[in-house]
Amino acid sequence: MPSPYRAIFGRPGTKSFSAAGLLGRMTLSMMGIGIVTMISQLTGRYGLAGMLSATIALSAAAIGPQISRLVDRHGQRRVLRPATLFALVAVAGLLLSAQQRWADWTLFVFAACVGCVPSVGSMVRARWAEIYRGSPRELHTAYSWESIVDEMCFIFGPILSIGLSTAWFPEAGPLLAAFFLAAGVFWLTAQRRTEPMPHPREHHTKGSALRSRGLQVLVLTFVATGAIFGAVDVVTVAFAEEVGHKSAASLVLAVYALGSCVAGAVFGLLHLNGHPSRRWVVGVCAMAVSMVPLQLVGSLPLLAIALFVAGLSVAPTMVTTMALVEEHVPQAKLTEGMTWTSTGLAVGVALGSAAGGWVVDAFGAARGYLVPGTAGVLAALVAFAGYRRLRPQPTPREPGAPVAGSAPATVQRNNEPVR
């Protein structure tokens, strides 16, 4: 492991909580696709399978920030364990109702309750932020490492989930995802030494972290970014089926995640100057431009190459986003702020999946890549429009203070002036 990554793991407990986060986040990449595979095998109803997957995504988008807000106030252990137990009961009910062919409404009730799954990635990043607060280089490397872990989950998770559900029994994929969630969360919350301390009630201002103007820009952009991911998944599966190799779709999508993983690993080794808002806008624009070659591919090998290149802009953009969240959200609401970005992605994935499927049905798989292309343009437009909100703003100069140029500029960080 290169020395910057070795350095961040020099602190006690960092290896353990990062490993626990890896286990817990496998659920994110396995549950939705596992339920789609399970329902399609048990009933043959792809429409029902897609609606259940969208229900879980939207439920997680609505409930996730509320769970993270409670975590900021009461601590990870006190909130995550009961929330995870509730989600596991919901998963068990969903699997049982599908296996027993109960009425469809029972499936949707349990699917909505599965949304209580906590944002494990946000919990792990909050621990890194607590350990390396005031050390931007180490925190940049830590966030890069967690982006690598995210992509590892999306490389191997769908393959595991689909493979088990098709080769063993239909419920195997979601069942393994639930096991990973339980093991990861309970292992993570058992590590009390690295758990961020809950903030006193008086530190919590009224309202949500989403009141931050900078966070609003990030979340809106991530809705469009999530639409890219959701549409690419659906359209790639349809494209692979049209060319007669549907089973290869998971490998092609794994190459997309691999490109992001490689970029994240390299990005973590760099020490970049300048404010992260500039890098963030460049990253969002690069994601938009990378969707253009997808309109021109005509074979799976070329598609895999195009997706690998497109993936190179993903992880660096995600890493920079976490740095901006930390800057624009009060420390007492940091976990909630990070979860709001995941919420934006979840909403976007649901919208992109639906739009991509509709275009494929109406015009064919090749035209389907217009959906992620359009979503990329929207993401770039929102990023440009909101860029001014993300830049550091100088505080008003008090009477008698030094004039500009005679002292370091004062910027706003976590709602407090920092020199």
PDB file of C-alpha atoms in Angstrom, residues 182-330:
ATOM      1  CA  ALA A 182     -25.819  -6.958  10.408  1.00  0.00           C
ATOM      2  CA  ALA A 183     -22.150  -7.952  10.648  1.00  0.00           C
ATOM      3  CA  GLY A 184     -20.856  -4.576   9.465  1.00  0.00           C
ATOM      4  CA  VAL A 185     -23.073  -2.367  11.632  1.00  0.00           C
ATOM      5  CA  PHE A 186     -22.686  -4.360  14.838  1.00  0.00           C
ATOM      6  CA  TRP A 187     -18.911  -4.624  14.346  1.00  0.00           C
ATOM      7  CA  LEU A 188     -18.688  -0.895  13.637  1.00  0.00           C
ATOM      8  CA  THR A 189     -20.776   0.157  16.635  1.00  0.00           C
ATOM      9  CA  ALA A 190     -18.789  -2.137  18.926  1.00  0.00           C
ATOM     10  CA  GLN A 191     -15.759   0.103  18.321  1.00  0.00           C
ATOM     11  CA  ARG A 192     -16.483   2.866  20.815  1.00  0.00           C
ATOM     12  CA  ARG A 193     -13.026   4.434  20.893  1.00  0.00           C
ATOM     13  CA  THR A 194     -13.272   5.869  17.368  1.00  0.00           C
ATOM     14  CA  GLU A 195     -16.963   6.743  17.531  1.00  0.00           C
ATOM     15  CA  PRO A 196     -17.553  10.512  17.196  1.00  0.00           C
ATOM     16  CA  MET A 197     -18.953  12.016  20.358  1.00  0.00           C
ATOM     17  CA  PRO A 198     -22.588  13.131  20.079  1.00  0.00           C
ATOM     18  CA  HIS A 199     -22.972  16.886  20.150  1.00  0.00           C
ATOM     19  CA  PRO A 200     -24.851  18.558  23.008  1.00  0.00           C
ATOM     20  CA  ARG A 201     -28.390  19.698  22.282  1.00  0.00           C
ATOM     21  CA  GLU A 202     -27.382  23.364  22.396  1.00  0.00           C
ATOM     22  CA  HIS A 203     -24.992  22.801  19.444  1.00  0.00           C
ATOM     23  CA  HIS A 204     -27.853  21.721  17.186  1.00  0.00           C
ATOM     24  CA  THR A 205     -29.452  24.634  15.422  1.00  0.00           C
ATOM     25  CA  LYS A 206     -33.063  24.317  14.404  1.00  0.00           C
ATOM     26  CA  GLY A 207     -33.788  22.786  11.045  1.00  0.00           C
ATOM     27  CA  SER A 208     -31.941  20.398   8.794  1.00  0.00           C
ATOM     28  CA  ALA A 209     -28.378  20.493   7.526  1.00  0.00           C
ATOM     29  CA  LEU A 210     -29.995  20.951   4.126  1.00  0.00           C
ATOM     30  CA  ARG A 211     -30.543  24.614   5.019  1.00  0.00           C
ATOM     31  CA  SER A 212     -26.913  25.127   4.005  1.00  0.00           C
ATOM     32  CA  ARG A 213     -26.880  26.785   0.563  1.00  0.00           C
ATOM     33  CA  GLY A 214     -23.712  24.948  -0.391  1.00  0.00           C
ATOM     34  CA  LEU A 215     -25.170  21.560   0.559  1.00  0.00           C
ATOM     35  CA  GLN A 216     -28.270  22.331  -1.518  1.00  0.00           C
ATOM     36  CA  VAL A 217     -26.070  22.704  -4.607  1.00  0.00           C
ATOM     37  CA  LEU A 218     -24.260  19.440  -3.891  1.00  0.00           C
ATOM     38  CA  VAL A 219     -27.483  17.481  -3.341  1.00  0.00           C
ATOM     39  CA  LEU A 220     -29.203  18.833  -6.456  1.00  0.00           C
ATOM     40  CA  THR A 221     -26.143  18.029  -8.537  1.00  0.00           C
ATOM     41  CA  PHE A 222     -26.053  14.544  -7.067  1.00  0.00           C
ATOM     42  CA  VAL A 223     -29.663  13.935  -8.080  1.00  0.00           C
ATOM     43  CA  ALA A 224     -28.572  14.423 -11.691  1.00  0.00           C
ATOM     44  CA  THR A 225     -25.401  12.407 -11.070  1.00  0.00           C
ATOM     45  CA  GLY A 226     -27.437   9.543  -9.601  1.00  0.00           C
ATOM     46  CA  ALA A 227     -29.605   9.601 -12.726  1.00  0.00           C
ATOM     47  CA  ILE A 228     -26.423   8.948 -14.722  1.00  0.00           C
ATOM     48  CA  PHE A 229     -25.658   5.851 -12.649  1.00  0.00           C
ATOM     49  CA  GLY A 230     -29.224   4.513 -12.658  1.00  0.00           C
ATOM     50  CA  ALA A 231     -29.669   4.968 -16.390  1.00  0.00           C
ATOM     51  CA  VAL A 232     -26.264   3.474 -17.247  1.00  0.00           C
ATOM     52  CA  ASP A 233     -27.110   0.324 -15.268  1.00  0.00           C
ATOM     53  CA  VAL A 234     -30.487  -0.249 -16.941  1.00  0.00           C
ATOM     54  CA  VAL A 235     -29.415   0.682 -20.457  1.00  0.00           C
ATOM     55  CA  THR A 236     -26.233  -1.410 -20.288  1.00  0.00           C
ATOM     56  CA  VAL A 237     -28.221  -4.513 -19.352  1.00  0.00           C
ATOM     57  CA  ALA A 238     -30.611  -3.842 -22.255  1.00  0.00           C
ATOM     58  CA  PHE A 239     -27.706  -3.198 -24.641  1.00  0.00           C
ATOM     59  CA  ALA A 240     -26.021  -6.462 -23.658  1.00  0.00           C
ATOM     60  CA  GLU A 241     -29.290  -8.325 -24.226  1.00  0.00           C
ATOM     61  CA  GLU A 242     -29.738  -6.767 -27.664  1.00  0.00           C
ATOM     62  CA  VAL A 243     -26.294  -7.948 -28.773  1.00  0.00           C
ATOM     63  CA  GLY A 244     -26.968 -11.434 -27.379  1.00  0.00           C
ATOM     64  CA  HIS A 245     -24.751 -11.421 -24.263  1.00  0.00           C
ATOM     65  CA  LYS A 246     -26.972 -10.341 -21.388  1.00  0.00           C
ATOM     66  CA  SER A 247     -24.883 -12.237 -18.831  1.00  0.00           C
ATOM     67  CA  ALA A 248     -21.898 -10.036 -19.694  1.00  0.00           C
ATOM     68  CA  ALA A 249     -23.686  -6.894 -18.486  1.00  0.00           C
ATOM     69  CA  SER A 250     -22.509  -7.340 -14.894  1.00  0.00           C
ATOM     70  CA  LEU A 251     -18.888  -7.590 -16.058  1.00  0.00           C
ATOM     71  CA  VAL A 252     -19.207  -4.462 -18.192  1.00  0.00           C
ATOM     72  CA  LEU A 253     -20.686  -2.546 -15.265  1.00  0.00           C
ATOM     73  CA  ALA A 254     -17.904  -3.874 -13.037  1.00  0.00           C
ATOM     74  CA  VAL A 255     -15.416  -2.262 -15.461  1.00  0.00           C
ATOM     75  CA  TYR A 256     -17.231   1.048 -14.912  1.00  0.00           C
ATOM     76  CA  ALA A 257     -16.691   0.699 -11.156  1.00  0.00           C
ATOM     77  CA  LEU A 258     -13.096  -0.417 -11.746  1.00  0.00           C
ATOM     78  CA  GLY A 259     -12.318   2.817 -13.583  1.00  0.00           C
ATOM     79  CA  SER A 260     -13.609   4.796 -10.619  1.00  0.00           C
ATOM     80  CA  CYS A 261     -11.651   2.603  -8.202  1.00  0.00           C
ATOM     81  CA  VAL A 262      -8.376   3.181 -10.068  1.00  0.00           C
ATOM     82  CA  ALA A 263      -8.965   6.930 -10.250  1.00  0.00           C
ATOM     83  CA  GLY A 264      -9.808   7.091  -6.549  1.00  0.00           C
ATOM     84  CA  ALA A 265      -6.604   5.259  -5.642  1.00  0.00           C
ATOM     85  CA  VAL A 266      -4.469   7.683  -7.655  1.00  0.00           C
ATOM     86  CA  PHE A 267      -6.400  10.734  -6.472  1.00  0.00           C
ATOM     87  CA  GLY A 268      -5.686   9.853  -2.859  1.00  0.00           C
ATOM     88  CA  LEU A 269      -1.942  10.065  -3.521  1.00  0.00           C
ATOM     89  CA  LEU A 270      -2.120  13.626  -4.812  1.00  0.00           C
ATOM     90  CA  HIS A 271      -1.692  16.788  -2.762  1.00  0.00           C
ATOM     91  CA  LEU A 272      -3.709  19.389  -4.626  1.00  0.00           C
ATOM     92  CA  ASN A 273      -3.727  23.134  -4.058  1.00  0.00           C
ATOM     93  CA  GLY A 274      -6.637  25.499  -4.452  1.00  0.00           C
ATOM     94  CA  HIS A 275     -10.178  25.375  -3.167  1.00  0.00           C
ATOM     95  CA  PRO A 276     -11.998  22.048  -3.756  1.00  0.00           C
ATOM     96  CA  SER A 277     -14.994  23.797  -5.354  1.00  0.00           C
ATOM     97  CA  ARG A 278     -12.996  24.271  -8.569  1.00  0.00           C
ATOM     98  CA  ARG A 279     -11.978  20.622  -8.713  1.00  0.00           C
ATOM     99  CA  TRP A 280     -15.567  19.636  -8.008  1.00  0.00           C
ATOM    100  CA  VAL A 281     -16.959  21.608 -10.963  1.00  0.00           C
ATOM    101  CA  VAL A 282     -14.261  20.175 -13.233  1.00  0.00           C
ATOM    102  CA  GLY A 283     -15.127  16.658 -12.031  1.00  0.00           C
ATOM    103  CA  VAL A 284     -18.850  17.099 -12.661  1.00  0.00           C
ATOM    104  CA  CYS A 285     -18.161  18.454 -16.158  1.00  0.00           C
ATOM    105  CA  ALA A 286     -15.805  15.544 -16.856  1.00  0.00           C
ATOM    106  CA  MET A 287     -18.582  13.110 -15.890  1.00  0.00           C
ATOM    107  CA  ALA A 288     -20.920  14.865 -18.327  1.00  0.00           C
ATOM    108  CA  VAL A 289     -18.411  14.773 -21.193  1.00  0.00           C
ATOM    109  CA  SER A 290     -17.621  11.099 -20.530  1.00  0.00           C
ATOM    110  CA  MET A 291     -21.204  10.190 -21.432  1.00  0.00           C
ATOM    111  CA  VAL A 292     -20.737  11.355 -25.044  1.00  0.00           C
ATOM    112  CA  PRO A 293     -18.761   8.284 -26.290  1.00  0.00           C
ATOM    113  CA  LEU A 294     -21.539   5.988 -25.037  1.00  0.00           C
ATOM    114  CA  GLN A 295     -23.758   7.303 -27.836  1.00  0.00           C
ATOM    115  CA  LEU A 296     -21.280   5.978 -30.424  1.00  0.00           C
ATOM    116  CA  VAL A 297     -20.400   2.464 -29.242  1.00  0.00           C
ATOM    117  CA  GLY A 298     -21.664  -0.537 -31.158  1.00  0.00           C
ATOM    118  CA  SER A 299     -20.203  -3.518 -29.293  1.00  0.00           C
ATOM    119  CA  LEU A 300     -19.670  -4.682 -25.721  1.00  0.00           C
ATOM    120  CA  PRO A 301     -15.838  -4.403 -25.799  1.00  0.00           C
ATOM    121  CA  LEU A 302     -16.055  -0.784 -26.956  1.00  0.00           C
ATOM    122  CA  LEU A 303     -18.757  -0.116 -24.366  1.00  0.00           C
ATOM    123  CA  ALA A 304     -16.528  -1.544 -21.633  1.00  0.00           C
ATOM    124  CA  ILE A 305     -13.665   0.738 -22.683  1.00  0.00           C
ATOM    125  CA  ALA A 306     -15.958   3.783 -22.785  1.00  0.00           C
ATOM    126  CA  LEU A 307     -17.369   2.998 -19.343  1.00  0.00           C
ATOM    127  CA  PHE A 308     -13.899   2.489 -17.867  1.00  0.00           C
ATOM    128  CA  VAL A 309     -12.905   5.947 -19.094  1.00  0.00           C
ATOM    129  CA  ALA A 310     -16.191   7.385 -17.789  1.00  0.00           C
ATOM    130  CA  GLY A 311     -15.514   5.855 -14.381  1.00  0.00           C
ATOM    131  CA  LEU A 312     -12.228   7.751 -14.032  1.00  0.00           C
ATOM    132  CA  SER A 313     -14.087  10.953 -13.114  1.00  0.00           C
ATOM    133  CA  VAL A 314     -16.436   9.401 -10.553  1.00  0.00           C
ATOM    134  CA  ALA A 315     -14.354   8.748  -7.420  1.00  0.00           C
ATOM    135  CA  PRO A 316     -12.389  12.049  -7.527  1.00  0.00           C
ATOM    136  CA  THR A 317     -15.674  13.936  -7.748  1.00  0.00           C
ATOM    137  CA  MET A 318     -17.119  11.981  -4.806  1.00  0.00           C
ATOM    138  CA  VAL A 319     -14.006  12.602  -2.690  1.00  0.00           C
ATOM    139  CA  THR A 320     -14.142  16.328  -3.391  1.00  0.00           C
ATOM    140  CA  THR A 321     -17.837  16.365  -2.542  1.00  0.00           C
ATOM    141  CA  MET A 322     -17.149  15.017   0.953  1.00  0.00           C
ATOM    142  CA  ALA A 323     -14.566  17.747   1.508  1.00  0.00           C
ATOM    143  CA  LEU A 324     -17.127  20.374   0.500  1.00  0.00           C
ATOM    144  CA  VAL A 325     -19.784  18.875   2.765  1.00  0.00           C
ATOM    145  CA  GLU A 326     -17.382  19.110   5.702  1.00  0.00           C
ATOM    146  CA  GLU A 327     -16.734  22.759   4.860  1.00  0.00           C
ATOM    147  CA  HIS A 328     -20.332  23.886   4.386  1.00  0.00           C
ATOM    148  CA  VAL A 329     -22.136  21.925   7.101  1.00  0.00           C
ATOM    149  CA  PRO A 330     -21.806  22.620  10.851  1.00  0.00           C
TER     150      PRO A 330
END
